[in-house]
Coordinates of N, CA and C in Angstrom, one line a residue:
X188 N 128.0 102.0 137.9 CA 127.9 100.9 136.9 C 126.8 99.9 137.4
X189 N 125.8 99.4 136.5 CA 125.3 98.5 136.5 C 125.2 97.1 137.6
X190 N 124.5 96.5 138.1 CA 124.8 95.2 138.3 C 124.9 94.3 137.4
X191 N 125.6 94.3 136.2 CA 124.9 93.0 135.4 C 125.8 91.9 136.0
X192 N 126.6 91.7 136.7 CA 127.2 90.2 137.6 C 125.7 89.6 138.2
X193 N 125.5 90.4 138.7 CA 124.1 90.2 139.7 C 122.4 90.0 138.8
X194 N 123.0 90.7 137.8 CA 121.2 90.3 137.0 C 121.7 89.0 136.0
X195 N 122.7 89.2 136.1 CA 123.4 88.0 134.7 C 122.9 86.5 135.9
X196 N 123.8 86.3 137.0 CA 123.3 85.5 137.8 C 121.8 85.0 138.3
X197 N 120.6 85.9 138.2 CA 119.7 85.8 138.7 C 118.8 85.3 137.7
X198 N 118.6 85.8 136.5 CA 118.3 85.4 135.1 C 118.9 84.3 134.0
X199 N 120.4 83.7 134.1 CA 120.6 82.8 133.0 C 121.6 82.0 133.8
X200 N 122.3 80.8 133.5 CA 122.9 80.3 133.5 C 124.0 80.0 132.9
X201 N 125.8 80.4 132.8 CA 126.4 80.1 131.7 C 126.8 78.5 131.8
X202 N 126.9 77.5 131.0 CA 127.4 76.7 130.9 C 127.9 75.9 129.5
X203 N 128.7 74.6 130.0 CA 129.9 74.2 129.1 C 128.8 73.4 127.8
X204 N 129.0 74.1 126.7 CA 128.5 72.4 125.6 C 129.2 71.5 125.6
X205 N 129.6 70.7 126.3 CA 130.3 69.2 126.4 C 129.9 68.1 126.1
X206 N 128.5 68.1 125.7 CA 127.4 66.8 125.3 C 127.4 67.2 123.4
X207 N 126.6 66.0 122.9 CA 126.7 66.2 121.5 C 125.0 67.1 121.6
X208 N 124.2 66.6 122.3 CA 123.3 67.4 122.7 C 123.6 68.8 122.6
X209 N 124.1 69.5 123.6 CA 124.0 70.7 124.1 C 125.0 71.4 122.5
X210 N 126.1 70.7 122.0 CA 126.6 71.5 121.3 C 126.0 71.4 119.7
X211 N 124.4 71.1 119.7 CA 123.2 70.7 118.8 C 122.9 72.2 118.9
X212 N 122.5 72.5 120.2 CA 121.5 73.8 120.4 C 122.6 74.9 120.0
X213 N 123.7 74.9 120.4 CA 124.7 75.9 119.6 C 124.3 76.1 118.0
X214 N 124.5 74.6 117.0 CA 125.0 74.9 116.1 C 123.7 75.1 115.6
X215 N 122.1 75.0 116.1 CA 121.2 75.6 115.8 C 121.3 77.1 115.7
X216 N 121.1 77.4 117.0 CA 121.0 79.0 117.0 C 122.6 79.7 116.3
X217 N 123.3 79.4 115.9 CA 124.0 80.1 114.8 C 123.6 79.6 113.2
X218 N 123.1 78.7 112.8 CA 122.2 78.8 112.1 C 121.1 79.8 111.5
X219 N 120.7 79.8 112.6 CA 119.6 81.0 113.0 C 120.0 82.2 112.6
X220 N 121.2 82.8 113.5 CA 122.0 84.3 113.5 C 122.8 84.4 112.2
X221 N 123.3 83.2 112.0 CA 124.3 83.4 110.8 C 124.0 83.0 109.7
X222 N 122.8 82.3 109.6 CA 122.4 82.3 108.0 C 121.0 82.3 107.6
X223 N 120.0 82.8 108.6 CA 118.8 82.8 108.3 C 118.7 84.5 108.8
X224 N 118.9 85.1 109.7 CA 119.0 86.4 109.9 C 120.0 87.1 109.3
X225 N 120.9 86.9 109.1 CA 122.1 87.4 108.1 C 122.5 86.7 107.2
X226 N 122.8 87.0 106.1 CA 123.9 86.1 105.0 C 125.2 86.2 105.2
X227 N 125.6 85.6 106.1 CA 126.8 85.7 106.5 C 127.2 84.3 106.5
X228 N 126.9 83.4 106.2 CA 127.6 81.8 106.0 C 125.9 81.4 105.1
X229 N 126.1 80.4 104.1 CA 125.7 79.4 103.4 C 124.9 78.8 103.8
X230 N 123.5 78.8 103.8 CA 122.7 77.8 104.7 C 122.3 76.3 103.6
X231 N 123.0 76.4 102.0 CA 123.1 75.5 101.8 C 124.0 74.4 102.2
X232 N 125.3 74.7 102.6 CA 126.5 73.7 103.1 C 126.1 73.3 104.9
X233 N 124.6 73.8 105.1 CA 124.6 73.6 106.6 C 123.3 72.4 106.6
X234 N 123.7 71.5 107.1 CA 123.0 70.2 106.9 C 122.0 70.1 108.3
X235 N 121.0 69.9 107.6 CA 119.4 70.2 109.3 C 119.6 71.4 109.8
X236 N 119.4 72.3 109.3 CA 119.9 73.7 109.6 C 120.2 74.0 111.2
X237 N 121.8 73.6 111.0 CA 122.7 73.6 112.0 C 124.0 74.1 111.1
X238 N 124.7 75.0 111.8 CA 125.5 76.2 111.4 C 126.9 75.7 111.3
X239 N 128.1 74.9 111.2 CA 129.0 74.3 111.8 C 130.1 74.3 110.6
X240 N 131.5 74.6 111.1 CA 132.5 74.9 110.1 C 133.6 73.7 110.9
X241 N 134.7 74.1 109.8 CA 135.8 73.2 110.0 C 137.1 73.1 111.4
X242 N 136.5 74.2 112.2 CA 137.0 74.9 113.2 C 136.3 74.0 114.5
X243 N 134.9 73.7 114.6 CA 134.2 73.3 115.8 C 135.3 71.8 116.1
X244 N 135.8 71.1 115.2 CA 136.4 69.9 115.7 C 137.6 70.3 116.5
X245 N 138.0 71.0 116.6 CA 139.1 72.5 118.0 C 138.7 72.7 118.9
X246 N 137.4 73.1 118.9 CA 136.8 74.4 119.8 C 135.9 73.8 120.7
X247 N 136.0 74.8 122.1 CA 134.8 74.5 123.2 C 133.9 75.6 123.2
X248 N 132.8 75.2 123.5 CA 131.7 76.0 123.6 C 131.1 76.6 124.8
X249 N 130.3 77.4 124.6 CA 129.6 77.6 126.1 C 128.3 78.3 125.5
X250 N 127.0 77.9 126.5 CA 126.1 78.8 126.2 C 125.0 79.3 127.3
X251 N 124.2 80.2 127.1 CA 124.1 81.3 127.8 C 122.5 80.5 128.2
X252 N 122.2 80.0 128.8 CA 120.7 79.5 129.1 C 119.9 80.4 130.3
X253 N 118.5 80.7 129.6 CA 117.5 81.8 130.8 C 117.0 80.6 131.3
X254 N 117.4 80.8 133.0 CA 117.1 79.9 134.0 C 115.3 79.4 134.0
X255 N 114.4 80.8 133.6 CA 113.3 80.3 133.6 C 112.1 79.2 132.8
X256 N 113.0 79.7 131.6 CA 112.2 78.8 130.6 C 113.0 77.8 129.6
X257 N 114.5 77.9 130.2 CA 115.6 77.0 129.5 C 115.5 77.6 127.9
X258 N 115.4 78.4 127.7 CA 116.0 78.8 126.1 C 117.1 79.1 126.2
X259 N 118.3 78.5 125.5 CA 119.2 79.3 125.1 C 119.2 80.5 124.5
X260 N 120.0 81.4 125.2 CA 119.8 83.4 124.8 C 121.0 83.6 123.8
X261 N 122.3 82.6 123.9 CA 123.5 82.7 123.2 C 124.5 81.7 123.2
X262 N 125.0 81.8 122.8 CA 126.1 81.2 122.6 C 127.3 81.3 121.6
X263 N 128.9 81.1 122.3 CA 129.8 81.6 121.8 C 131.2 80.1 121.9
X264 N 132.5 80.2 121.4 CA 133.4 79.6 121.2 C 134.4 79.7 120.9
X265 N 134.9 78.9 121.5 CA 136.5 78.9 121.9 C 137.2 78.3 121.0
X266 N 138.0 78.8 119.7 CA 138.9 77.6 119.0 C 140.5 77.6 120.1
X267 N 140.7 76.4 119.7 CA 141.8 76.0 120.7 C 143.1 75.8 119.7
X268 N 144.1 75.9 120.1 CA 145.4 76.0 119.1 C 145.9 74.6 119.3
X269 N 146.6 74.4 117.9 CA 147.0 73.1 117.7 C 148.4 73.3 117.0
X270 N 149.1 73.6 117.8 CA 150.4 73.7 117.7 C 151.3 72.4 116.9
X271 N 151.9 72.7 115.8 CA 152.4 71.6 115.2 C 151.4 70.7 114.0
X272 N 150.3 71.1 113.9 CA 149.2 70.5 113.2 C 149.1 71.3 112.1
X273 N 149.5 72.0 111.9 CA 149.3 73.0 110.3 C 148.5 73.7 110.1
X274 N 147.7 73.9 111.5 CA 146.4 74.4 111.2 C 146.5 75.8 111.7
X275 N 146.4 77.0 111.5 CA 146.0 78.5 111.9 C 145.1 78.6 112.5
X276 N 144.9 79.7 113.5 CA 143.8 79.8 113.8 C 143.0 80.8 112.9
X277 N 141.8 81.2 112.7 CA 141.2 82.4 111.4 C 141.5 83.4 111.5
X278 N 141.9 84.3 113.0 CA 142.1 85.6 112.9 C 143.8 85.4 111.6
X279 N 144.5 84.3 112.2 CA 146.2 84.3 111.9 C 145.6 84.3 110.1
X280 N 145.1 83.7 109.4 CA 144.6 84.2 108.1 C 144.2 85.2 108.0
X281 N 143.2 86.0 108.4 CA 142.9 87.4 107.6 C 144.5 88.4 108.8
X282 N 145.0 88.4 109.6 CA 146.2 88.8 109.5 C 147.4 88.8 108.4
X283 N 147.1 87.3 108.0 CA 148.1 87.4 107.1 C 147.9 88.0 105.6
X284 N 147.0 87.5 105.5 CA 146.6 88.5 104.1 C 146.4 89.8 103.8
X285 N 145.8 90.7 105.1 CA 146.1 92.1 105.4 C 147.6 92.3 105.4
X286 N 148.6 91.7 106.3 CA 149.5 92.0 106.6 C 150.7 90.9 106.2
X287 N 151.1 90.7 105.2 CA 151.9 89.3 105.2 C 153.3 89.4 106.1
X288 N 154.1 90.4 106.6 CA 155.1 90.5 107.1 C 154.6 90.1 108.8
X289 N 153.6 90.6 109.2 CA 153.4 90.7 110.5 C 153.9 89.4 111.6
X290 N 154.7 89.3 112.2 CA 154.4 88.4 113.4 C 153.6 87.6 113.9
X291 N 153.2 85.9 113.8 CA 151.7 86.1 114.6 C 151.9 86.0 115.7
X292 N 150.8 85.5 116.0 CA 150.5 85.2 117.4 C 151.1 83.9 117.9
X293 N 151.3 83.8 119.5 CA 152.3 82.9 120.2 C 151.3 81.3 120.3
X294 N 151.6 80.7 119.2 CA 149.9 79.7 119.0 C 149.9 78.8 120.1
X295 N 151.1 78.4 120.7 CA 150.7 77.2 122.3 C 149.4 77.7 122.7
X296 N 149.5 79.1 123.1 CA 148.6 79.2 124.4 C 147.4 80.3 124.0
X297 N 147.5 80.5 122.4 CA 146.7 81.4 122.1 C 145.5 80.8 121.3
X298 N 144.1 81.1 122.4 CA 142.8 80.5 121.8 C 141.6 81.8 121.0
X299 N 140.6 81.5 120.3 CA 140.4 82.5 119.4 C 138.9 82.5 120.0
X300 N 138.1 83.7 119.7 CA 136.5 83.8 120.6 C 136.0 83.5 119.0
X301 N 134.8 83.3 119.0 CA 134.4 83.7 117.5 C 132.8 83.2 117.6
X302 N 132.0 83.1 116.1 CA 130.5 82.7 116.5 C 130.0 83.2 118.0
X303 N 129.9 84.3 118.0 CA 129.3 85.0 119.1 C 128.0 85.3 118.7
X304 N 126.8 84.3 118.9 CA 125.4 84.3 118.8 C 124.2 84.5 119.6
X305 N 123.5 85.3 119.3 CA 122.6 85.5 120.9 C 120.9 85.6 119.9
X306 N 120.3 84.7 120.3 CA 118.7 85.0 120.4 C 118.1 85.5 120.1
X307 N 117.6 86.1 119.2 CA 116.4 87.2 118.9 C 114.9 87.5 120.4
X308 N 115.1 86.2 120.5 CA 113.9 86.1 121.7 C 114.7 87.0 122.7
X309 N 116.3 87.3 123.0 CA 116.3 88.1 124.3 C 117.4 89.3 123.8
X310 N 116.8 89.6 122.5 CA 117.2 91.3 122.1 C 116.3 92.3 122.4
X311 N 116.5 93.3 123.2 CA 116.2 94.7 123.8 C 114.8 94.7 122.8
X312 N 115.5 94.6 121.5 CA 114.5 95.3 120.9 C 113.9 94.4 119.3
X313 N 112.9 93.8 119.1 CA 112.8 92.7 117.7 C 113.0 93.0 116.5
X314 N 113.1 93.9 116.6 CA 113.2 95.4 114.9 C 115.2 94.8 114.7
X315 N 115.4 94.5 115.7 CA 117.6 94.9 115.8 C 118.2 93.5 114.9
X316 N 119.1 94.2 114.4 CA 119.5 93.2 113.2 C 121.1 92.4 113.8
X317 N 120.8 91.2 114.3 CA 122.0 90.7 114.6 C 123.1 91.0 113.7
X318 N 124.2 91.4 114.3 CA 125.8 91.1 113.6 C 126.5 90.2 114.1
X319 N 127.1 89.4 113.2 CA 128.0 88.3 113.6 C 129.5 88.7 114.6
X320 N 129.7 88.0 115.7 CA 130.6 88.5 116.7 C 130.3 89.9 117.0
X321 N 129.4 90.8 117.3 CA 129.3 92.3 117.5 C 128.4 92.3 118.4
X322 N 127.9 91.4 119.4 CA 126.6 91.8 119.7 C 125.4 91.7 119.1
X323 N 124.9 92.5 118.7 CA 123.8 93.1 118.3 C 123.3 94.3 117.9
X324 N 123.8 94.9 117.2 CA 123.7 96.2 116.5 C 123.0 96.4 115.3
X325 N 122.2 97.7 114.6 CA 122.0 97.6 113.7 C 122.6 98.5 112.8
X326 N 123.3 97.8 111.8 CA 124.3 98.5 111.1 C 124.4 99.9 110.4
X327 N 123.0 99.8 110.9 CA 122.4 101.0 109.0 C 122.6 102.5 110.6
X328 N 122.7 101.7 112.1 CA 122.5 102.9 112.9 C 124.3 103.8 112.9
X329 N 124.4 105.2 113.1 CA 125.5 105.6 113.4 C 126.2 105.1 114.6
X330 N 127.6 105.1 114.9 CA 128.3 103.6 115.3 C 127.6 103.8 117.2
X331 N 127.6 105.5 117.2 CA 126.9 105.8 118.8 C 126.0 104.9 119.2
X332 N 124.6 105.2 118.2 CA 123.5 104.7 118.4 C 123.5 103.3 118.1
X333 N 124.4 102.5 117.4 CA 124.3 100.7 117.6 C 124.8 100.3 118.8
X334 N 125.9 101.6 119.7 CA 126.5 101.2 120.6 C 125.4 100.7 121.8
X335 N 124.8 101.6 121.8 CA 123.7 101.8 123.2 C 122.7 100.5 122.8
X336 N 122.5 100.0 121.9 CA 121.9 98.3 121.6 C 122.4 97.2 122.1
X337 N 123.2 97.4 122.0 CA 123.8 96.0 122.2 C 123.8 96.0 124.2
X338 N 123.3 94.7 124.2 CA 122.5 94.0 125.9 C 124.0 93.4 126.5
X339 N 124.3 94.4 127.3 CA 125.5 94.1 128.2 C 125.4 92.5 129.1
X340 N 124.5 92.5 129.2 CA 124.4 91.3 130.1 C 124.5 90.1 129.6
X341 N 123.8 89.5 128.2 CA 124.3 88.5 127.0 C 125.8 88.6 126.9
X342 N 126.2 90.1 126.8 CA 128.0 89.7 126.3 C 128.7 89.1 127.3
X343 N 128.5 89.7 128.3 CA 129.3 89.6 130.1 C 129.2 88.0 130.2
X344 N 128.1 87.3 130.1 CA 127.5 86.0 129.9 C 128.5 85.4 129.5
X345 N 128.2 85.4 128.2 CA 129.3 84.7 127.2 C 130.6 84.8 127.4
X346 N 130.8 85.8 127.5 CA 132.7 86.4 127.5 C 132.8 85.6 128.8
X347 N 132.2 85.5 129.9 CA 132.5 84.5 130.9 C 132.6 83.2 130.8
X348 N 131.8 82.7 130.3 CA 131.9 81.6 129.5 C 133.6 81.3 128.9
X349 N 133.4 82.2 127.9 CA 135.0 82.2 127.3 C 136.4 81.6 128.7
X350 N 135.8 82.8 129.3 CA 137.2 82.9 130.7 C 137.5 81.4 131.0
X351 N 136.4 81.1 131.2 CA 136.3 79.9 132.0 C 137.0 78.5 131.2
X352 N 136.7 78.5 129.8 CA 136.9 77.5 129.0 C 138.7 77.9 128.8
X353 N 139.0 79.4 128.5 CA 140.9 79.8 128.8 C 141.4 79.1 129.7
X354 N 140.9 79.0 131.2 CA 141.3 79.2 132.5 C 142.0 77.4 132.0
X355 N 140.2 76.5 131.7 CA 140.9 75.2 132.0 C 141.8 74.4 131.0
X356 N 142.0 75.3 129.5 CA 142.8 74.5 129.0 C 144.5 75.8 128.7
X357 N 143.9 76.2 129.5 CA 145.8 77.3 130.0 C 145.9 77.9 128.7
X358 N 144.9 78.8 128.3 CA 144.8 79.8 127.2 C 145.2 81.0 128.0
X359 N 146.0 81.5 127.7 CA 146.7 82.9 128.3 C 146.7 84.0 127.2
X360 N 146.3 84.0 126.1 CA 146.3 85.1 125.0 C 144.7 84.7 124.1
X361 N 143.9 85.8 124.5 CA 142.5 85.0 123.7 C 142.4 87.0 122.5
X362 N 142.1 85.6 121.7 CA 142.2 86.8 120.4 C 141.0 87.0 119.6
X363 N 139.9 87.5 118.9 CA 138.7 87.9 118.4 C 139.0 88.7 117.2
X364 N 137.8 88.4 116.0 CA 137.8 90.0 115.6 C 136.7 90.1 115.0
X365 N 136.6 91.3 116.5 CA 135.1 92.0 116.6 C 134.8 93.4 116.3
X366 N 133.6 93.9 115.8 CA 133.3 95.0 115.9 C 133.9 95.8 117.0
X367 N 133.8 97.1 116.3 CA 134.0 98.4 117.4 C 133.3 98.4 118.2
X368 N 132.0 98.4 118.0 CA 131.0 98.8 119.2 C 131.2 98.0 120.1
X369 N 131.4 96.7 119.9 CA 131.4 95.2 121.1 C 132.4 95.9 121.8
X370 N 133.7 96.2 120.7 CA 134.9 96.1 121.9 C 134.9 97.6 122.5
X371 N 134.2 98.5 122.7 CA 134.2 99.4 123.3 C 132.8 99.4 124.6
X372 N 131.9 98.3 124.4 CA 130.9 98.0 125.4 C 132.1 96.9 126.7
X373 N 133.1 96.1 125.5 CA 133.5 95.1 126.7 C 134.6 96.2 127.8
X374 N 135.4 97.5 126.9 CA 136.2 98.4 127.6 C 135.3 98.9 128.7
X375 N 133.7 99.0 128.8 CA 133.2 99.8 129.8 C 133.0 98.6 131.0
X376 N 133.1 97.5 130.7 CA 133.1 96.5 131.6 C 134.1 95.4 132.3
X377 N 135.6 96.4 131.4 CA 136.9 96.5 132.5 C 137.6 95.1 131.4
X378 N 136.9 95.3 130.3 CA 137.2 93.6 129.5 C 137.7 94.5 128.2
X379 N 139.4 95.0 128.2 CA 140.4 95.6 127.3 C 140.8 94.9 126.4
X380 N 140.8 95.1 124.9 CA 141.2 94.3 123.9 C 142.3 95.0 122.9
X381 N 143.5 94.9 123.0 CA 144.4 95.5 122.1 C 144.4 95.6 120.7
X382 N 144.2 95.9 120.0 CA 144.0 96.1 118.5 C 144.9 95.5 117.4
X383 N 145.0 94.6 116.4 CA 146.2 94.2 116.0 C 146.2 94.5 114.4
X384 N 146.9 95.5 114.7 CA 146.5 96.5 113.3 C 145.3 97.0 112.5
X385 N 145.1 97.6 112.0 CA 144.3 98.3 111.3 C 143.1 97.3 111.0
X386 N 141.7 97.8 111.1 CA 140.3 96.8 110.5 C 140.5 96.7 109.6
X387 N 139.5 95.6 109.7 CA 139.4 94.6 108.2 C 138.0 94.5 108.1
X388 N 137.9 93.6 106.8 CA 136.6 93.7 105.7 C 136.3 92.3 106.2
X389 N 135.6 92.1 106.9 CA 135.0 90.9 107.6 C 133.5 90.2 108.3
X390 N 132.6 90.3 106.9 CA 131.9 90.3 107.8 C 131.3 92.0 107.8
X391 N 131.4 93.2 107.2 CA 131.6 94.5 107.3 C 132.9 94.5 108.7
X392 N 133.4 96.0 108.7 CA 134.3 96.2 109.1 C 134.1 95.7 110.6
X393 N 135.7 95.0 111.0 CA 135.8 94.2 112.5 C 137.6 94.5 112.3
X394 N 137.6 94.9 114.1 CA 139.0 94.6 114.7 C 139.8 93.7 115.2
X395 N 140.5 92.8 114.3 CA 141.8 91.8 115.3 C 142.3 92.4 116.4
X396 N 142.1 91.9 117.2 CA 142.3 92.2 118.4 C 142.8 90.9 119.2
X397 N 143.4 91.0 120.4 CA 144.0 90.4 121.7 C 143.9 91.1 123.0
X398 N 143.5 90.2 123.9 CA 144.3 90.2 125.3 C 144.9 89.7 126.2
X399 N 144.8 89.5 127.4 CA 146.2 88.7 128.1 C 144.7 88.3 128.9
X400 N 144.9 86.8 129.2 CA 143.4 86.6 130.1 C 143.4 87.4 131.7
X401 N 145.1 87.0 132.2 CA 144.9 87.6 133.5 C 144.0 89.0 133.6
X402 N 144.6 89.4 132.5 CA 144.5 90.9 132.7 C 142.6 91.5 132.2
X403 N 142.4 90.9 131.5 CA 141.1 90.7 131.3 C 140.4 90.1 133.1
X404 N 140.5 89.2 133.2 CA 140.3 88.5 135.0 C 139.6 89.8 135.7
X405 N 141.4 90.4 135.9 CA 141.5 91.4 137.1 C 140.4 92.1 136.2
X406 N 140.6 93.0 135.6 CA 139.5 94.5 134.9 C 138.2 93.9 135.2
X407 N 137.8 93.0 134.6 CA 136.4 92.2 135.3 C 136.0 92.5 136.6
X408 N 137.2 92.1 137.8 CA 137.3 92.2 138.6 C 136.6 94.0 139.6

């Protein structure tokens, strides 16, 4: 296996958007990914083309900065549950509507990944058509050949990122719903996501999925 602990360290920085600053450069570059490279959100409802929904007033951020020239490469987010507030988190919606019987999720302690955005300046390859939460794949490729696109070291980034933001506000169940390919690049990198029923139409097809942070930790590990 790879070093990417070791090239991820040597090359970028993961850190917290905690400033109104830093969580600026976020809601640019999904901007960018999510409505100027894909139509995948509204770039008329996005005011100074900055990308931002009714979820960021929840959520922590983190993002992926190349140590040498300070561009951000990515960036991704944490919604946080608000138990008692009436609020869902988005996977517990398209659950429910796929599935209205189903169970959800244990919402104290369960936080959601989502807006998973990375750079064009640091994709493999400039031809590659961002997908929202997937990495970087190009769709039109068979699911093999999008697999091998997508830049293990951006995701490893971020998804750390993620860990970190679980760890300090005692998120023990982090839930996503991401492409196949993502979640079979994070399985090669020991980062297991259990499936929560059947894909959905989101975005093109993506899996609700969960895992248990420890357990995600150790496999990292």
């Amino acid at each position: 296996m790879p070093d990417f602990v070791g090239f991820l360290n040597q090359y970028f920085d993961v850190i917290r958007a905690d400033t109104p600053d830093l969580r600026d450069l976020a809601y640019r570059l999904r901007y960018q990914v999510y409505c100027v490279e894909n139509a995948f959100e509204d770039p008329t409802r996005c005011s100074g083309k900055r990308e931002a929904d009714e979820d960021d007033d929840r959520s922590v951020h983190t993002l992926l900065v190349h140590r040498q020239s300070g561009a951000v490469a990515g960036t991704a987010r944490l919604i946080l549950p608000h138990p008692g507030s009436g609020r869902v988190l988005p996977i517990e919606r398209i659950l429910s509507a796929a599935r209205p019987s189903m169970v959800l999720l244990p919402l104290q302690h369960t936080g959601e990944v989502s807006r998973f955005a990375v750079s064009r300046e640091f994709r493999r390859r400039r031809s590659e058509i961002r997908c929202a939460d997937a990495g970087f794949a190009d769709t039109r490729l068979d699911p093999a050949a999008a697999e091998k696109r997508l830049m293990p070291h951006i995701t490893l980034g971020l998804i750390r990122g993620i860990l970190a933001i679980c760890l300090d506000y005692e998120i023990t169940l982090l839930a996503a719903v991401m492409e196949p390919a993502l979640l079979r690049i994070l399985a090669r990198l020991g980062l297991d996501f259990a499936p929560l029923g059947p894909l959905v139409q989101y975005h093109g097809l993506r899996q609700p999925c969960a895992a248990n942070i420890l357990d995600l930790i150790r496999g990292a590990r």
